């Protein structure tokens, strides 16, 4: 009997050792994301604490790099997250996303999802930012018209000191330029004025903010408000302005990849992003602004609506976004953008 017990204990130990390794491998989770890790860390930490069996591999890249990785048939990720909304919708339209069946999906607002496959889980205003010293030379801009007036009448002070996204090298930059052209007929006048002021073009909001703090830039246009507001908390020389005439609102979009190597972990993570718990962390511990209306915190969509009013223009998650990534339309838009801003295509 003793011998039998020893054999059973030995077998249990052997299975435990090798079974644990197998379980860990099966619970790996690969996330390709255009979202700075330092911003989203509270969400990742909370998910990891609740799911210690999952080995989280979070890869922070640019929007266009994320799109390329999502198309890698040999090494697909589990979850894809990006602020380049047209690219995310295009991936879903091409069959790269799998539908998610869960209570969180059923409760998710229709305006923030696509085919129960792609989900906008943040609500981020697009803002202007400027150095405090700008106010000693000119009235700070509060609207897009103000910005155009400054570029026209204070060009001497702003020459080479304005920064924005490159629509050619940044998916989110292209999206915002397209949306500006959609919402205001003065968009091309503004682009031409920025070109006349020798605008600098960057690929990330973080680079724009760093340039503002270093004094290389005085004024930034079309920055992601989530990053800018967090930056301003520790850089009092930087002022963030949500435009008073209209403010675009961008949503980070997430989906489970069709060929996710670890689909169970992937589904669990996306459900966490949509859950009340995940959204509460977004609202209270990150500047990403939650979508759900049943959470309370300093960063919620409802609080932003209360502060800004009817001037918020969320970029809709619908089929119109697909037209923006049509190659012919994109090339035509970028050719005009180059012409108006007087920058030649490389």
mmCIF file of C-alpha atoms in Angstrom:
data_model
loop_
_atom_site.group_PDB
_atom_site.id
_atom_site.type_symbol
_atom_site.label_atom_id
_atom_site.label_comp_id
_atom_site.label_asym_id
_atom_site.label_seq_id
_atom_site.Cartn_x
_atom_site.Cartn_y
_atom_site.Cartn_z
ATOM 1 C CA UNK A 1 0.000 0.000 0.000
ATOM 2 C CA UNK A 2 2.862 2.337 0.893
ATOM 3 C CA UNK A 3 4.637 1.528 -2.372
ATOM 4 C CA UNK A 4 1.444 2.219 -4.342
ATOM 5 C CA UNK A 5 1.001 5.560 -2.594
ATOM 6 C CA UNK A 6 4.572 6.550 -3.452
ATOM 7 C CA UNK A 7 4.012 5.690 -7.121
ATOM 8 C CA UNK A 8 0.803 7.715 -7.209
ATOM 9 C CA UNK A 9 2.468 10.686 -5.559
ATOM 10 C CA UNK A 10 5.364 10.472 -7.989
ATOM 11 C CA UNK A 11 2.996 10.334 -10.953
ATOM 12 C CA UNK A 12 1.045 13.289 -9.646
ATOM 13 C CA UNK A 13 4.266 15.279 -9.225
ATOM 14 C CA UNK A 14 5.411 14.381 -12.747
ATOM 15 C CA UNK A 15 2.067 15.388 -14.241
ATOM 16 C CA UNK A 16 2.067 18.570 -12.202
ATOM 17 C CA UNK A 17 5.517 19.619 -13.373
ATOM 18 C CA UNK A 18 4.937 18.917 -17.016
ATOM 19 C CA UNK A 19 1.270 19.877 -17.012
ATOM 20 C CA UNK A 20 2.079 23.299 -15.584
ATOM 21 C CA UNK A 21 4.500 24.004 -18.401
ATOM 22 C CA UNK A 22 1.927 22.988 -20.963
ATOM 23 C CA UNK A 23 -0.778 25.120 -19.339
ATOM 24 C CA UNK A 24 1.475 28.143 -19.276
ATOM 25 C CA UNK A 25 2.294 27.740 -22.946
ATOM 26 C CA UNK A 26 -1.411 27.383 -23.797
ATOM 27 C CA UNK A 27 -2.247 30.550 -21.840
ATOM 28 C CA UNK A 28 0.157 32.888 -23.594
ATOM 29 C CA UNK A 29 -1.419 36.097 -24.937
ATOM 30 C CA UNK A 30 0.132 38.189 -27.729
ATOM 31 C CA UNK A 31 -1.192 41.731 -28.151
ATOM 32 C CA UNK A 32 -0.115 43.989 -31.023
ATOM 33 C CA UNK A 33 -1.090 47.517 -30.024
ATOM 34 C CA UNK A 34 -0.699 51.120 -31.104
ATOM 35 C CA UNK A 35 -1.112 52.273 -27.509
ATOM 36 C CA UNK A 36 1.768 53.304 -25.247
ATOM 37 C CA UNK A 37 2.273 50.742 -22.534
ATOM 38 C CA UNK A 38 2.844 53.350 -19.838
ATOM 39 C CA UNK A 39 -0.636 54.713 -20.541
ATOM 40 C CA UNK A 40 -2.489 51.410 -20.491
ATOM 41 C CA UNK A 41 -0.402 49.690 -17.780
ATOM 42 C CA UNK A 42 -3.125 49.946 -15.092
ATOM 43 C CA UNK A 43 -5.452 47.923 -17.319
ATOM 44 C CA UNK A 44 -2.787 45.353 -18.167
ATOM 45 C CA UNK A 45 -1.779 45.028 -14.516
ATOM 46 C CA UNK A 46 -5.366 44.473 -13.408
ATOM 47 C CA UNK A 47 -5.949 41.840 -16.087
ATOM 48 C CA UNK A 48 -2.695 40.075 -15.160
ATOM 49 C CA UNK A 49 -3.638 40.081 -11.474
ATOM 50 C CA UNK A 50 -6.991 38.465 -12.254
ATOM 51 C CA UNK A 51 -5.463 36.004 -14.734
ATOM 52 C CA UNK A 52 -2.062 34.959 -13.336
ATOM 53 C CA UNK A 53 -2.036 31.871 -15.551
ATOM 54 C CA UNK A 54 -1.790 34.035 -18.692
ATOM 55 C CA UNK A 55 1.653 35.090 -19.920
ATOM 56 C CA UNK A 56 0.987 38.549 -21.389
ATOM 57 C CA UNK A 57 3.195 39.616 -24.314
ATOM 58 C CA UNK A 58 2.316 43.259 -25.080
ATOM 59 C CA UNK A 59 3.969 44.784 -28.159
ATOM 60 C CA UNK A 60 3.712 48.560 -28.536
ATOM 61 C CA UNK A 61 4.116 49.712 -32.169
ATOM 62 C CA UNK A 62 2.994 52.401 -34.596
ATOM 63 C CA UNK A 63 -0.433 52.169 -36.216
ATOM 64 C CA UNK A 64 0.924 51.117 -39.593
ATOM 65 C CA UNK A 65 3.234 48.532 -38.005
ATOM 66 C CA UNK A 66 0.294 47.044 -36.110
ATOM 67 C CA UNK A 67 -1.634 46.736 -39.361
ATOM 68 C CA UNK A 68 1.308 44.930 -40.976
ATOM 69 C CA UNK A 69 1.665 42.550 -38.027
ATOM 70 C CA UNK A 70 -2.039 41.747 -38.148
ATOM 71 C CA UNK A 71 -1.599 40.658 -41.754
ATOM 72 C CA UNK A 72 1.318 38.330 -40.969
ATOM 73 C CA UNK A 73 -0.087 34.904 -41.785
ATOM 74 C CA UNK A 74 2.926 33.079 -40.354
ATOM 75 C CA UNK A 75 2.867 34.726 -36.929
ATOM 76 C CA UNK A 76 -0.521 36.320 -36.194
ATOM 77 C CA UNK A 77 -1.199 38.029 -32.844
ATOM 78 C CA UNK A 78 -4.065 37.188 -30.532
ATOM 79 C CA UNK A 79 -5.444 40.701 -30.078
ATOM 80 C CA UNK A 80 -5.035 43.768 -32.288
ATOM 81 C CA UNK A 81 -5.457 47.286 -30.863
ATOM 82 C CA UNK A 82 -5.088 50.492 -32.863
ATOM 83 C CA UNK A 83 -6.239 54.094 -33.083
ATOM 84 C CA UNK A 84 -6.106 53.915 -36.899
ATOM 85 C CA UNK A 85 -9.822 53.246 -37.114
ATOM 86 C CA UNK A 86 -10.150 52.788 -40.908
ATOM 87 C CA UNK A 87 -7.348 50.212 -40.904
ATOM 88 C CA UNK A 88 -8.989 48.246 -38.069
ATOM 89 C CA UNK A 89 -12.315 48.197 -39.867
ATOM 90 C CA UNK A 90 -10.609 47.144 -43.097
ATOM 91 C CA UNK A 91 -8.962 44.202 -41.331
ATOM 92 C CA UNK A 92 -12.363 43.086 -40.087
ATOM 93 C CA UNK A 93 -13.869 43.546 -43.544
ATOM 94 C CA UNK A 94 -11.134 41.311 -44.951
ATOM 95 C CA UNK A 95 -12.008 38.560 -42.480
ATOM 96 C CA UNK A 96 -9.101 39.071 -40.077
ATOM 97 C CA UNK A 97 -11.332 39.430 -36.975
ATOM 98 C CA UNK A 98 -13.465 36.800 -35.301
ATOM 99 C CA UNK A 99 -16.826 37.596 -33.697
ATOM 100 C CA UNK A 100 -17.076 37.683 -29.938
ATOM 101 C CA UNK A 101 -20.110 36.197 -28.230
ATOM 102 C CA UNK A 102 -20.381 37.514 -24.688
ATOM 103 C CA UNK A 103 -22.730 39.521 -22.433
ATOM 104 C CA UNK A 104 -20.317 42.479 -22.606
ATOM 105 C CA UNK A 105 -20.718 42.516 -26.375
ATOM 106 C CA UNK A 106 -24.509 42.480 -26.200
ATOM 107 C CA UNK A 107 -24.420 45.446 -23.809
ATOM 108 C CA UNK A 108 -21.855 47.404 -25.797
ATOM 109 C CA UNK A 109 -23.308 50.479 -27.594
ATOM 110 C CA UNK A 110 -23.953 49.929 -31.284
ATOM 111 C CA UNK A 111 -22.093 53.125 -32.254
ATOM 112 C CA UNK A 112 -18.878 51.747 -30.720
ATOM 113 C CA UNK A 113 -18.680 48.334 -32.416
ATOM 114 C CA UNK A 114 -18.702 46.694 -35.818
ATOM 115 C CA UNK A 115 -20.307 43.304 -36.498
ATOM 116 C CA UNK A 116 -19.595 42.192 -32.926
ATOM 117 C CA UNK A 117 -15.989 41.877 -34.096
ATOM 118 C CA UNK A 118 -14.269 45.226 -33.594
ATOM 119 C CA UNK A 119 -14.853 47.345 -30.498
ATOM 120 C CA UNK A 120 -14.083 50.965 -29.752
ATOM 121 C CA UNK A 121 -13.225 50.826 -26.057
ATOM 122 C CA UNK A 122 -11.898 54.364 -25.466
ATOM 123 C CA UNK A 123 -13.326 57.837 -26.163
ATOM 124 C CA UNK A 124 -10.395 60.204 -26.737
ATOM 125 C CA UNK A 125 -10.763 63.856 -27.764
ATOM 126 C CA UNK A 126 -8.400 65.283 -30.359
ATOM 127 C CA UNK A 127 -6.860 68.487 -29.051
ATOM 128 C CA UNK A 128 -4.509 71.390 -29.594
ATOM 129 C CA UNK A 129 -1.605 72.043 -27.220
ATOM 130 C CA UNK A 130 0.685 75.032 -26.847
ATOM 131 C CA UNK A 131 3.483 76.419 -24.716
ATOM 132 C CA UNK A 132 2.576 79.027 -22.138
ATOM 133 C CA UNK A 133 4.958 81.540 -23.691
ATOM 134 C CA UNK A 134 2.822 81.566 -26.828
ATOM 135 C CA UNK A 135 0.200 83.545 -24.875
ATOM 136 C CA UNK A 136 2.638 86.438 -24.380
ATOM 137 C CA UNK A 137 2.841 86.944 -28.152
ATOM 138 C CA UNK A 138 -0.651 86.073 -29.402
ATOM 139 C CA UNK A 139 -4.110 85.036 -28.178
ATOM 140 C CA UNK A 140 -4.133 81.267 -27.595
ATOM 141 C CA UNK A 141 -6.362 79.402 -30.069
ATOM 142 C CA UNK A 142 -9.671 78.008 -28.879
ATOM 143 C CA UNK A 143 -11.156 77.039 -32.245
ATOM 144 C CA UNK A 144 -9.945 75.901 -35.654
ATOM 145 C CA UNK A 145 -10.718 79.375 -36.985
ATOM 146 C CA UNK A 146 -8.515 80.861 -34.250
ATOM 147 C CA UNK A 147 -5.694 78.575 -35.338
ATOM 148 C CA UNK A 148 -6.066 79.665 -38.956
ATOM 149 C CA UNK A 149 -6.010 83.325 -37.886
ATOM 150 C CA UNK A 150 -2.845 82.800 -35.844
ATOM 151 C CA UNK A 151 -1.097 81.062 -38.717
ATOM 152 C CA UNK A 152 -2.074 83.966 -40.969
ATOM 153 C CA UNK A 153 -1.392 86.963 -38.725
ATOM 154 C CA UNK A 154 1.390 85.644 -36.463
ATOM 155 C CA UNK A 155 3.350 83.654 -39.010
ATOM 156 C CA UNK A 156 6.597 85.341 -37.990
ATOM 157 C CA UNK A 157 6.345 83.922 -34.473
ATOM 158 C CA UNK A 158 5.037 80.519 -35.524
ATOM 159 C CA UNK A 159 7.329 79.838 -38.479
ATOM 160 C CA UNK A 160 8.838 76.383 -37.906
ATOM 161 C CA UNK A 161 7.221 76.146 -34.474
ATOM 162 C CA UNK A 162 3.992 74.319 -35.342
ATOM 163 C CA UNK A 163 3.728 70.523 -35.269
ATOM 164 C CA UNK A 164 1.129 67.948 -36.257
ATOM 165 C CA UNK A 165 0.830 64.375 -37.501
ATOM 166 C CA UNK A 166 2.178 63.209 -40.833
ATOM 167 C CA UNK A 167 -0.816 61.719 -42.650
ATOM 168 C CA UNK A 168 1.538 59.776 -44.901
ATOM 169 C CA UNK A 169 3.528 58.069 -42.138
ATOM 170 C CA UNK A 170 0.840 57.749 -39.469
ATOM 171 C CA UNK A 171 -2.458 55.930 -39.772
ATOM 172 C CA UNK A 172 -4.076 58.048 -37.077
ATOM 173 C CA UNK A 173 -2.650 61.201 -38.672
ATOM 174 C CA UNK A 174 -4.236 60.296 -41.994
ATOM 175 C CA UNK A 175 -7.547 59.507 -40.274
ATOM 176 C CA UNK A 176 -7.660 62.864 -38.499
ATOM 177 C CA UNK A 177 -6.781 64.801 -41.658
ATOM 178 C CA UNK A 178 -9.551 63.014 -43.531
ATOM 179 C CA UNK A 179 -12.053 63.758 -40.780
ATOM 180 C CA UNK A 180 -11.082 67.437 -40.667
ATOM 181 C CA UNK A 181 -11.728 67.683 -44.403
ATOM 182 C CA UNK A 182 -15.074 66.004 -43.846
ATOM 183 C CA UNK A 183 -16.296 68.308 -41.084
ATOM 184 C CA UNK A 184 -15.125 71.744 -42.199
ATOM 185 C CA UNK A 185 -14.729 73.373 -45.629
ATOM 186 C CA UNK A 186 -11.852 75.432 -44.198
ATOM 187 C CA UNK A 187 -9.705 72.342 -43.594
ATOM 188 C CA UNK A 188 -7.674 72.847 -46.776
ATOM 189 C CA UNK A 189 -7.145 76.531 -45.935
ATOM 190 C CA UNK A 190 -5.792 75.433 -42.577
ATOM 191 C CA UNK A 191 -3.475 72.868 -44.157
ATOM 192 C CA UNK A 192 -2.164 75.482 -46.597
ATOM 193 C CA UNK A 193 -1.582 77.932 -43.731
ATOM 194 C CA UNK A 194 0.329 75.289 -41.775
ATOM 195 C CA UNK A 195 2.456 74.623 -44.814
ATOM 196 C CA UNK A 196 3.196 78.334 -45.217
ATOM 197 C CA UNK A 197 4.343 78.328 -41.562
ATOM 198 C CA UNK A 198 6.763 75.464 -42.292
ATOM 199 C CA UNK A 199 4.954 72.973 -40.115
ATOM 200 C CA UNK A 200 6.881 70.047 -38.610
ATOM 201 C CA UNK A 201 5.401 66.581 -39.029
ATOM 202 C CA UNK A 202 5.717 63.771 -36.491
ATOM 203 C CA UNK A 203 4.467 60.200 -36.283
ATOM 204 C CA UNK A 204 3.334 60.174 -32.638
ATOM 205 C CA UNK A 205 1.698 62.500 -30.132
ATOM 206 C CA UNK A 206 4.500 61.733 -27.683
ATOM 207 C CA UNK A 207 7.084 63.202 -30.060
ATOM 208 C CA UNK A 208 4.983 66.310 -30.500
ATOM 209 C CA UNK A 209 4.690 66.741 -26.739
ATOM 210 C CA UNK A 210 8.407 66.237 -26.211
ATOM 211 C CA UNK A 211 9.118 68.902 -28.841
ATOM 212 C CA UNK A 212 6.708 71.304 -27.146
ATOM 213 C CA UNK A 213 8.355 70.819 -23.757
ATOM 214 C CA UNK A 214 11.817 71.230 -25.247
ATOM 215 C CA UNK A 215 10.764 74.500 -26.862
ATOM 216 C CA UNK A 216 11.284 73.321 -30.436
ATOM 217 C CA UNK A 217 7.563 73.710 -31.036
ATOM 218 C CA UNK A 218 5.143 76.296 -29.680
ATOM 219 C CA UNK A 219 1.879 74.907 -30.987
ATOM 220 C CA UNK A 220 0.639 71.382 -31.673
ATOM 221 C CA UNK A 221 -2.418 70.484 -33.721
ATOM 222 C CA UNK A 222 -4.480 67.271 -33.710
ATOM 223 C CA UNK A 223 -2.811 65.598 -30.750
ATOM 224 C CA UNK A 224 -4.437 62.684 -28.966
ATOM 225 C CA UNK A 225 -6.004 64.210 -25.883
ATOM 226 C CA UNK A 226 -5.302 61.161 -23.706
ATOM 227 C CA UNK A 227 -1.547 61.569 -24.062
ATOM 228 C CA UNK A 228 -1.610 65.372 -23.990
ATOM 229 C CA UNK A 229 -3.684 65.612 -20.803
ATOM 230 C CA UNK A 230 -1.448 63.166 -18.975
ATOM 231 C CA UNK A 231 1.669 65.020 -20.169
ATOM 232 C CA UNK A 232 0.328 68.384 -19.030
ATOM 233 C CA UNK A 233 -0.063 67.058 -15.474
ATOM 234 C CA UNK A 234 3.713 66.965 -15.089
ATOM 235 C CA UNK A 235 4.599 69.709 -17.581
ATOM 236 C CA UNK A 236 2.790 72.873 -16.417
ATOM 237 C CA UNK A 237 4.290 74.853 -19.296
ATOM 238 C CA UNK A 238 2.027 72.937 -21.707
ATOM 239 C CA UNK A 239 -1.643 73.929 -22.070
ATOM 240 C CA UNK A 240 -4.151 71.536 -23.617
ATOM 241 C CA UNK A 241 -7.141 72.971 -25.464
ATOM 242 C CA UNK A 242 -10.171 70.980 -26.592
ATOM 243 C CA UNK A 243 -11.388 73.037 -29.589
ATOM 244 C CA UNK A 244 -14.597 74.902 -28.843
ATOM 245 C CA UNK A 245 -16.036 74.752 -32.348
ATOM 246 C CA UNK A 246 -15.683 71.015 -32.899
ATOM 247 C CA UNK A 247 -13.506 68.322 -31.418
ATOM 248 C CA UNK A 248 -12.979 64.997 -33.112
ATOM 249 C CA UNK A 249 -13.174 61.990 -30.828
ATOM 250 C CA UNK A 250 -11.124 58.942 -31.683
ATOM 251 C CA UNK A 251 -11.665 55.433 -30.349
ATOM 252 C CA UNK A 252 -9.012 52.772 -29.880
ATOM 253 C CA UNK A 253 -10.385 49.687 -31.556
ATOM 254 C CA UNK A 254 -9.669 46.134 -30.441
ATOM 255 C CA UNK A 255 -10.459 42.739 -31.898
ATOM 256 C CA UNK A 256 -9.581 39.073 -31.535
ATOM 257 C CA UNK A 257 -7.580 37.953 -34.557
ATOM 258 C CA UNK A 258 -9.176 35.308 -36.744
ATOM 259 C CA UNK A 259 -6.080 33.108 -36.452
ATOM 260 C CA UNK A 260 -5.302 33.929 -32.825
ATOM 261 C CA UNK A 261 -2.932 31.221 -31.537
ATOM 262 C CA UNK A 262 -4.445 31.588 -28.057
ATOM 263 C CA UNK A 263 -8.114 32.417 -28.724
ATOM 264 C CA UNK A 264 -9.434 31.720 -25.214
ATOM 265 C CA UNK A 265 -6.986 34.170 -23.626
ATOM 266 C CA UNK A 266 -7.661 36.678 -26.406
ATOM 267 C CA UNK A 267 -11.404 36.571 -25.877
ATOM 268 C CA UNK A 268 -10.938 36.933 -22.139
ATOM 269 C CA UNK A 269 -8.806 40.042 -22.597
ATOM 270 C CA UNK A 270 -11.188 41.798 -24.996
ATOM 271 C CA UNK A 271 -14.094 40.988 -22.695
ATOM 272 C CA UNK A 272 -12.107 42.560 -19.870
ATOM 273 C CA UNK A 273 -11.643 45.744 -21.914
ATOM 274 C CA UNK A 274 -15.413 45.936 -22.372
ATOM 275 C CA UNK A 275 -16.319 44.917 -18.833
ATOM 276 C CA UNK A 276 -17.408 47.322 -16.125
ATOM 277 C CA UNK A 277 -14.213 46.481 -14.232
ATOM 278 C CA UNK A 278 -11.948 47.224 -17.202
ATOM 279 C CA UNK A 279 -13.796 50.405 -18.099
ATOM 280 C CA UNK A 280 -13.691 51.571 -14.476
ATOM 281 C CA UNK A 281 -9.900 51.278 -14.539
ATOM 282 C CA UNK A 282 -9.776 53.213 -17.837
ATOM 283 C CA UNK A 283 -11.903 55.970 -16.319
ATOM 284 C CA UNK A 284 -10.060 56.220 -13.026
ATOM 285 C CA UNK A 285 -6.447 55.288 -13.672
ATOM 286 C CA UNK A 286 -5.793 56.239 -17.303
ATOM 287 C CA UNK A 287 -6.597 59.289 -19.469
ATOM 288 C CA UNK A 288 -8.107 57.103 -22.192
ATOM 289 C CA UNK A 289 -11.763 57.912 -21.340
ATOM 290 C CA UNK A 290 -14.161 55.016 -20.862
ATOM 291 C CA UNK A 291 -17.108 54.367 -23.153
ATOM 292 C CA UNK A 292 -19.554 52.738 -20.737
ATOM 293 C CA UNK A 293 -22.069 55.048 -19.075
ATOM 294 C CA UNK A 294 -22.267 52.992 -15.879
ATOM 295 C CA UNK A 295 -18.777 53.831 -14.617
ATOM 296 C CA UNK A 296 -17.633 56.878 -12.671
ATOM 297 C CA UNK A 297 -14.229 58.546 -12.866
ATOM 298 C CA UNK A 298 -12.350 61.615 -14.056
ATOM 299 C CA UNK A 299 -12.088 60.215 -17.587
ATOM 300 C CA UNK A 300 -15.459 59.088 -18.941
ATOM 301 C CA UNK A 301 -17.250 59.799 -22.190
ATOM 302 C CA UNK A 302 -20.193 61.282 -20.310
ATOM 303 C CA UNK A 303 -18.006 63.624 -18.282
ATOM 304 C CA UNK A 304 -16.318 64.779 -21.478
ATOM 305 C CA UNK A 305 -19.712 65.425 -23.065
ATOM 306 C CA UNK A 306 -20.771 67.406 -19.992
ATOM 307 C CA UNK A 307 -17.639 69.571 -20.232
ATOM 308 C CA UNK A 308 -17.526 70.125 -24.000
ATOM 309 C CA UNK A 309 -21.205 69.909 -24.872
ATOM 310 C CA UNK A 310 -22.379 69.422 -28.428
ATOM 311 C CA UNK A 311 -18.969 70.147 -29.947
ATOM 312 C CA UNK A 312 -17.777 66.537 -29.773
ATOM 313 C CA UNK A 313 -17.653 64.691 -33.093
ATOM 314 C CA UNK A 314 -16.925 60.999 -32.488
ATOM 315 C CA UNK A 315 -15.474 59.361 -35.587
ATOM 316 C CA UNK A 316 -18.222 56.880 -36.498
ATOM 317 C CA UNK A 317 -17.527 53.177 -36.675
ATOM 318 C CA UNK A 318 -19.340 52.409 -39.896
ATOM 319 C CA UNK A 319 -18.726 51.543 -43.539
ATOM 320 C CA UNK A 320 -17.710 55.119 -44.433
ATOM 321 C CA UNK A 321 -14.345 54.441 -42.794
ATOM 322 C CA UNK A 322 -13.578 51.773 -45.365
ATOM 323 C CA UNK A 323 -13.502 54.364 -48.132
ATOM 324 C CA UNK A 324 -10.603 56.144 -46.419
ATOM 325 C CA UNK A 325 -8.251 53.199 -46.932
ATOM 326 C CA UNK A 326 -9.192 52.676 -50.549
ATOM 327 C CA UNK A 327 -5.791 53.007 -52.309
ATOM 328 C CA UNK A 328 -7.039 55.334 -55.059
ATOM 329 C CA UNK A 329 -8.875 57.609 -52.634
ATOM 330 C CA UNK A 330 -5.951 57.658 -50.211
ATOM 331 C CA UNK A 331 -3.475 58.523 -52.969
ATOM 332 C CA UNK A 332 -5.722 61.305 -54.264
ATOM 333 C CA UNK A 333 -6.125 62.746 -50.760
ATOM 334 C CA UNK A 334 -2.400 62.665 -50.050
ATOM 335 C CA UNK A 335 -1.586 64.274 -53.399
ATOM 336 C CA UNK A 336 -3.870 67.183 -52.579
ATOM 337 C CA UNK A 337 -2.498 67.353 -49.035
ATOM 338 C CA UNK A 338 1.042 67.567 -50.421
ATOM 339 C CA UNK A 339 -0.034 70.232 -52.882
ATOM 340 C CA UNK A 340 -1.776 72.377 -50.274
ATOM 341 C CA UNK A 341 0.964 72.062 -47.684
ATOM 342 C CA UNK A 342 3.677 72.368 -50.343
ATOM 343 C CA UNK A 343 5.551 69.225 -49.328
ATOM 344 C CA UNK A 344 6.637 66.934 -52.129
ATOM 345 C CA UNK A 345 6.010 63.211 -51.814
ATOM 346 C CA UNK A 346 9.089 61.186 -51.144
#
